[in-house]
Structure formats: structure tokens, C-alpha cells
Amino acid sequence: MNNSGKAGCGCLIFLLILVMVATGLFMHPLTLKFLARQFRYEDKIFPSSAIFVPRFQEDRGGELYIEAFRDYQAGNGRIIWVEDENILGMSIVEIIQRMAKARDVRGDVLRRLEVSDGKEAAIEKIKERFSKSGYKKVIILVPEYASRRFHLLYGFPGNNEGTIFLIKPVSVSYFKKETWWRDPVSRRALANEVCATGSYFLRRFTGGEKDKKDTEKQ
């Protein structure tokens, strides 16, 4: 009697069960919470030369800037640099200056930093600018879910030409860390981080560094 067909069906069923178990484990809330935590990174914060707030379009309530005001008032930074962008004819810095005034922070504390894009080339220019300005330490305020990527971009020793970048993750209300998979905005934010972090490693392992050196030689 030929049992090969039954054996093949048994293997297929066993494989399907394994896939179902793996999927169930991945979709379990504990696993999903663990996944979100892997995107969080935090440096120990020291009083620094400046505070830098990159632009995050999702931060419509200005929570990163409010945290920057708190750090400034706590003496953690003497200047607040803001990545600028025009919105309906008004620059981000103009809006932030109004927020600063409402919180008793002097407007002249704010500095405008124009960034052409969010790619590594622009980030290298930011590092160079802070280094040439003589800043020894710069605190970078970013949402929790983006802090690991910013550590990769700014935090590794030897990348920063004398400037130490300290990554401070900020808990923002629009990202539901404990239930991110149920919230569309949170899902989109984390999905964007997965793509951005994956793109970073892809460039690193497929010649991104070589292209950068070639550009520097030209």
C-alpha cells in the first residue's frame, strides 16, 4: 500500500501548523510591544552646547519643541536649533517662536537650520555644521520610535568630527507605544521607521560608504 501521499499531506499540515503558531506568536501583544521597544534608544543627557529638533510632520502638536523648551529651561542646552520648513507660507521657526514666547522662552534662543532632505548626505552636512561651530555636545530630540535610527545616523563614535550627539527619545501622544498595531497613525509611523532603518542598513552593506568616499574625492 502506497502511503507517500498521506506522508506528504502530513508534512504540509505540520508546516501549516508551524506557520500558524509563528504568526500567532508574532501577532501576540507581548511580541508586538517588544518589537516597538527595539526602535527606542536613549543616551544619558548632559548639559550641552545646543539642542536640535529635527522636523517630524506627525508632530502636529509641537510636543518635541515643548520638550526642547523644558530642556533649555533646565539648563541642558544654551541654544535650540530647529529644522525649518515652510507651511502655508510660514516657516516652522516663526511658529515655534510664538510657542516659545507663550512659555517664557526668549525668541533669540531659537536658530533656524535648513535641511534639503532627510538623506544621509544632508545629515553629514548637519554634523559638519555643528562641528565647525565648535559645539562639543548636541542633544537631539526625536520621538521614541525614531530614536534608534537617529542613534545609527548620529551616535556612533568616530562619525562626528569632535561633536558628541546625545539622542533623547520623547514620548509623543500620537504614537501609542503599547497598542501601536491598533492605531493607524502609530502603525504608519513604525512602518516608516522600518523602511528608513532598512534603507540605512541597505546603503551601508551595498556600497553606500564607497559612494560617499567617491563623492568626497570629487
JSON list of N, CA and C in Angstrom, two decimals, residues 146-174:
[
{"chain": "A", "resi": 146, "resn": "ALA", "atom": "N", "xyz": [11.66, 56.77, 16.66]},
{"chain": "A", "resi": 146, "resn": "ALA", "atom": "CA", "xyz": [12.72, 57.13, 15.70]},
{"chain": "A", "resi": 146, "resn": "ALA", "atom": "C", "xyz": [14.10, 57.20, 16.35]},
{"chain": "A", "resi": 147, "resn": "SER", "atom": "N", "xyz": [14.18, 56.99, 17.65]},
{"chain": "A", "resi": 147, "resn": "SER", "atom": "CA", "xyz": [15.44, 57.23, 18.36]},
{"chain": "A", "resi": 147, "resn": "SER", "atom": "C", "xyz": [16.54, 56.25, 17.98]},
{"chain": "A", "resi": 148, "resn": "ARG", "atom": "N", "xyz": [16.20, 55.00, 17.71]},
{"chain": "A", "resi": 148, "resn": "ARG", "atom": "CA", "xyz": [17.22, 54.02, 17.31]},
{"chain": "A", "resi": 148, "resn": "ARG", "atom": "C", "xyz": [17.85, 54.43, 15.98]},
{"chain": "A", "resi": 149, "resn": "ARG", "atom": "N", "xyz": [17.05, 54.86, 15.03]},
{"chain": "A", "resi": 149, "resn": "ARG", "atom": "CA", "xyz": [17.58, 55.27, 13.72]},
{"chain": "A", "resi": 149, "resn": "ARG", "atom": "C", "xyz": [18.49, 56.49, 13.85]},
{"chain": "A", "resi": 150, "resn": "PHE", "atom": "N", "xyz": [18.10, 57.45, 14.69]},
{"chain": "A", "resi": 150, "resn": "PHE", "atom": "CA", "xyz": [18.92, 58.63, 14.84]},
{"chain": "A", "resi": 150, "resn": "PHE", "atom": "C", "xyz": [20.23, 58.31, 15.57]},
{"chain": "A", "resi": 151, "resn": "HIS", "atom": "N", "xyz": [20.19, 57.30, 16.43]},
{"chain": "A", "resi": 151, "resn": "HIS", "atom": "CA", "xyz": [21.44, 56.83, 17.04]},
{"chain": "A", "resi": 151, "resn": "HIS", "atom": "C", "xyz": [22.36, 56.26, 15.96]},
{"chain": "A", "resi": 152, "resn": "LEU", "atom": "N", "xyz": [21.80, 55.50, 15.04]},
{"chain": "A", "resi": 152, "resn": "LEU", "atom": "CA", "xyz": [22.60, 54.95, 13.95]},
{"chain": "A", "resi": 152, "resn": "LEU", "atom": "C", "xyz": [23.19, 56.06, 13.08]},
{"chain": "A", "resi": 153, "resn": "LEU", "atom": "N", "xyz": [22.41, 57.09, 12.85]},
{"chain": "A", "resi": 153, "resn": "LEU", "atom": "CA", "xyz": [22.84, 58.16, 11.96]},
{"chain": "A", "resi": 153, "resn": "LEU", "atom": "C", "xyz": [23.82, 59.13, 12.62]},
{"chain": "A", "resi": 154, "resn": "TYR", "atom": "N", "xyz": [23.65, 59.36, 13.92]},
{"chain": "A", "resi": 154, "resn": "TYR", "atom": "CA", "xyz": [24.45, 60.38, 14.60]},
{"chain": "A", "resi": 154, "resn": "TYR", "atom": "C", "xyz": [25.35, 59.86, 15.71]},
{"chain": "A", "resi": 155, "resn": "GLY", "atom": "N", "xyz": [25.03, 58.69, 16.23]},
{"chain": "A", "resi": 155, "resn": "GLY", "atom": "CA", "xyz": [25.61, 58.33, 17.52]},
{"chain": "A", "resi": 155, "resn": "GLY", "atom": "C", "xyz": [26.88, 57.53, 17.55]},
{"chain": "A", "resi": 156, "resn": "PHE", "atom": "N", "xyz": [27.26, 56.90, 16.42]},
{"chain": "A", "resi": 156, "resn": "PHE", "atom": "CA", "xyz": [28.43, 56.04, 16.51]},
{"chain": "A", "resi": 156, "resn": "PHE", "atom": "C", "xyz": [29.70, 56.85, 16.66]},
{"chain": "A", "resi": 157, "resn": "PRO", "atom": "N", "xyz": [30.60, 56.44, 17.59]},
{"chain": "A", "resi": 157, "resn": "PRO", "atom": "CA", "xyz": [31.86, 57.15, 17.77]},
{"chain": "A", "resi": 157, "resn": "PRO", "atom": "C", "xyz": [32.67, 57.19, 16.47]},
{"chain": "A", "resi": 158, "resn": "GLY", "atom": "N", "xyz": [33.36, 58.30, 16.27]},
{"chain": "A", "resi": 158, "resn": "GLY", "atom": "CA", "xyz": [34.21, 58.42, 15.10]},
{"chain": "A", "resi": 158, "resn": "GLY", "atom": "C", "xyz": [33.52, 59.04, 13.90]},
{"chain": "A", "resi": 159, "resn": "ASN", "atom": "N", "xyz": [32.18, 59.22, 13.98]},
{"chain": "A", "resi": 159, "resn": "ASN", "atom": "CA", "xyz": [31.46, 59.78, 12.84]},
{"chain": "A", "resi": 159, "resn": "ASN", "atom": "C", "xyz": [31.36, 61.29, 12.89]},
{"chain": "A", "resi": 160, "resn": "ASN", "atom": "N", "xyz": [31.63, 61.89, 14.04]},
{"chain": "A", "resi": 160, "resn": "ASN", "atom": "CA", "xyz": [31.11, 63.24, 14.26]},
{"chain": "A", "resi": 160, "resn": "ASN", "atom": "C", "xyz": [32.16, 64.35, 14.38]},
{"chain": "A", "resi": 161, "resn": "GLU", "atom": "N", "xyz": [33.41, 64.04, 14.08]},
{"chain": "A", "resi": 161, "resn": "GLU", "atom": "CA", "xyz": [34.42, 65.09, 13.99]},
{"chain": "A", "resi": 161, "resn": "GLU", "atom": "C", "xyz": [34.47, 65.97, 15.23]},
{"chain": "A", "resi": 162, "resn": "GLY", "atom": "N", "xyz": [34.45, 65.36, 16.42]},
{"chain": "A", "resi": 162, "resn": "GLY", "atom": "CA", "xyz": [34.60, 66.14, 17.63]},
{"chain": "A", "resi": 162, "resn": "GLY", "atom": "C", "xyz": [33.30, 66.55, 18.31]},
{"chain": "A", "resi": 163, "resn": "THR", "atom": "N", "xyz": [32.17, 66.38, 17.66]},
{"chain": "A", "resi": 163, "resn": "THR", "atom": "CA", "xyz": [30.87, 66.70, 18.27]},
{"chain": "A", "resi": 163, "resn": "THR", "atom": "C", "xyz": [30.19, 65.41, 18.73]},
{"chain": "A", "resi": 164, "resn": "ILE", "atom": "N", "xyz": [29.75, 65.39, 19.97]},
{"chain": "A", "resi": 164, "resn": "ILE", "atom": "CA", "xyz": [29.02, 64.24, 20.51]},
{"chain": "A", "resi": 164, "resn": "ILE", "atom": "C", "xyz": [27.53, 64.53, 20.42]},
{"chain": "A", "resi": 165, "resn": "PHE", "atom": "N", "xyz": [26.79, 63.65, 19.78]},
{"chain": "A", "resi": 165, "resn": "PHE", "atom": "CA", "xyz": [25.35, 63.81, 19.65]},
{"chain": "A", "resi": 165, "resn": "PHE", "atom": "C", "xyz": [24.65, 62.87, 20.63]},
{"chain": "A", "resi": 166, "resn": "LEU", "atom": "N", "xyz": [23.84, 63.44, 21.49]},
{"chain": "A", "resi": 166, "resn": "LEU", "atom": "CA", "xyz": [23.11, 62.68, 22.51]},
{"chain": "A", "resi": 166, "resn": "LEU", "atom": "C", "xyz": [21.66, 62.56, 22.08]},
{"chain": "A", "resi": 167, "resn": "ILE", "atom": "N", "xyz": [21.20, 61.34, 21.94]},
{"chain": "A", "resi": 167, "resn": "ILE", "atom": "CA", "xyz": [19.82, 61.10, 21.48]},
{"chain": "A", "resi": 167, "resn": "ILE", "atom": "C", "xyz": [18.89, 61.02, 22.69]},
{"chain": "A", "resi": 168, "resn": "LYS", "atom": "N", "xyz": [17.87, 61.88, 22.67]},
{"chain": "A", "resi": 168, "resn": "LYS", "atom": "CA", "xyz": [16.87, 61.86, 23.74]},
{"chain": "A", "resi": 168, "resn": "LYS", "atom": "C", "xyz": [15.50, 61.50, 23.14]},
{"chain": "A", "resi": 169, "resn": "PRO", "atom": "N", "xyz": [14.98, 60.31, 23.45]},
{"chain": "A", "resi": 169, "resn": "PRO", "atom": "CA", "xyz": [13.65, 59.93, 22.94]},
{"chain": "A", "resi": 169, "resn": "PRO", "atom": "C", "xyz": [12.56, 60.66, 23.71]},
{"chain": "A", "resi": 170, "resn": "VAL", "atom": "N", "xyz": [11.56, 61.12, 22.98]},
{"chain": "A", "resi": 170, "resn": "VAL", "atom": "CA", "xyz": [10.45, 61.85, 23.58]},
{"chain": "A", "resi": 170, "resn": "VAL", "atom": "C", "xyz": [9.17, 61.04, 23.39]},
{"chain": "A", "resi": 171, "resn": "SER", "atom": "N", "xyz": [8.44, 60.87, 24.46]},
{"chain": "A", "resi": 171, "resn": "SER", "atom": "CA", "xyz": [7.14, 60.20, 24.38]},
{"chain": "A", "resi": 171, "resn": "SER", "atom": "C", "xyz": [6.12, 61.17, 23.81]},
{"chain": "A", "resi": 172, "resn": "VAL", "atom": "N", "xyz": [5.58, 60.85, 22.63]},
{"chain": "A", "resi": 172, "resn": "VAL", "atom": "CA", "xyz": [4.62, 61.73, 21.96]},
{"chain": "A", "resi": 172, "resn": "VAL", "atom": "C", "xyz": [3.24, 61.08, 21.98]},
{"chain": "A", "resi": 173, "resn": "SER", "atom": "N", "xyz": [2.21, 61.90, 22.11]},
{"chain": "A", "resi": 173, "resn": "SER", "atom": "CA", "xyz": [0.87, 61.38, 22.31]},
{"chain": "A", "resi": 173, "resn": "SER", "atom": "C", "xyz": [0.31, 60.68, 21.07]},
{"chain": "A", "resi": 174, "resn": "TYR", "atom": "N", "xyz": [0.79, 61.06, 19.88]},
{"chain": "A", "resi": 174, "resn": "TYR", "atom": "CA", "xyz": [0.21, 60.48, 18.66]},
{"chain": "A", "resi": 174, "resn": "TYR", "atom": "C", "xyz": [0.74, 59.07, 18.38]}
]
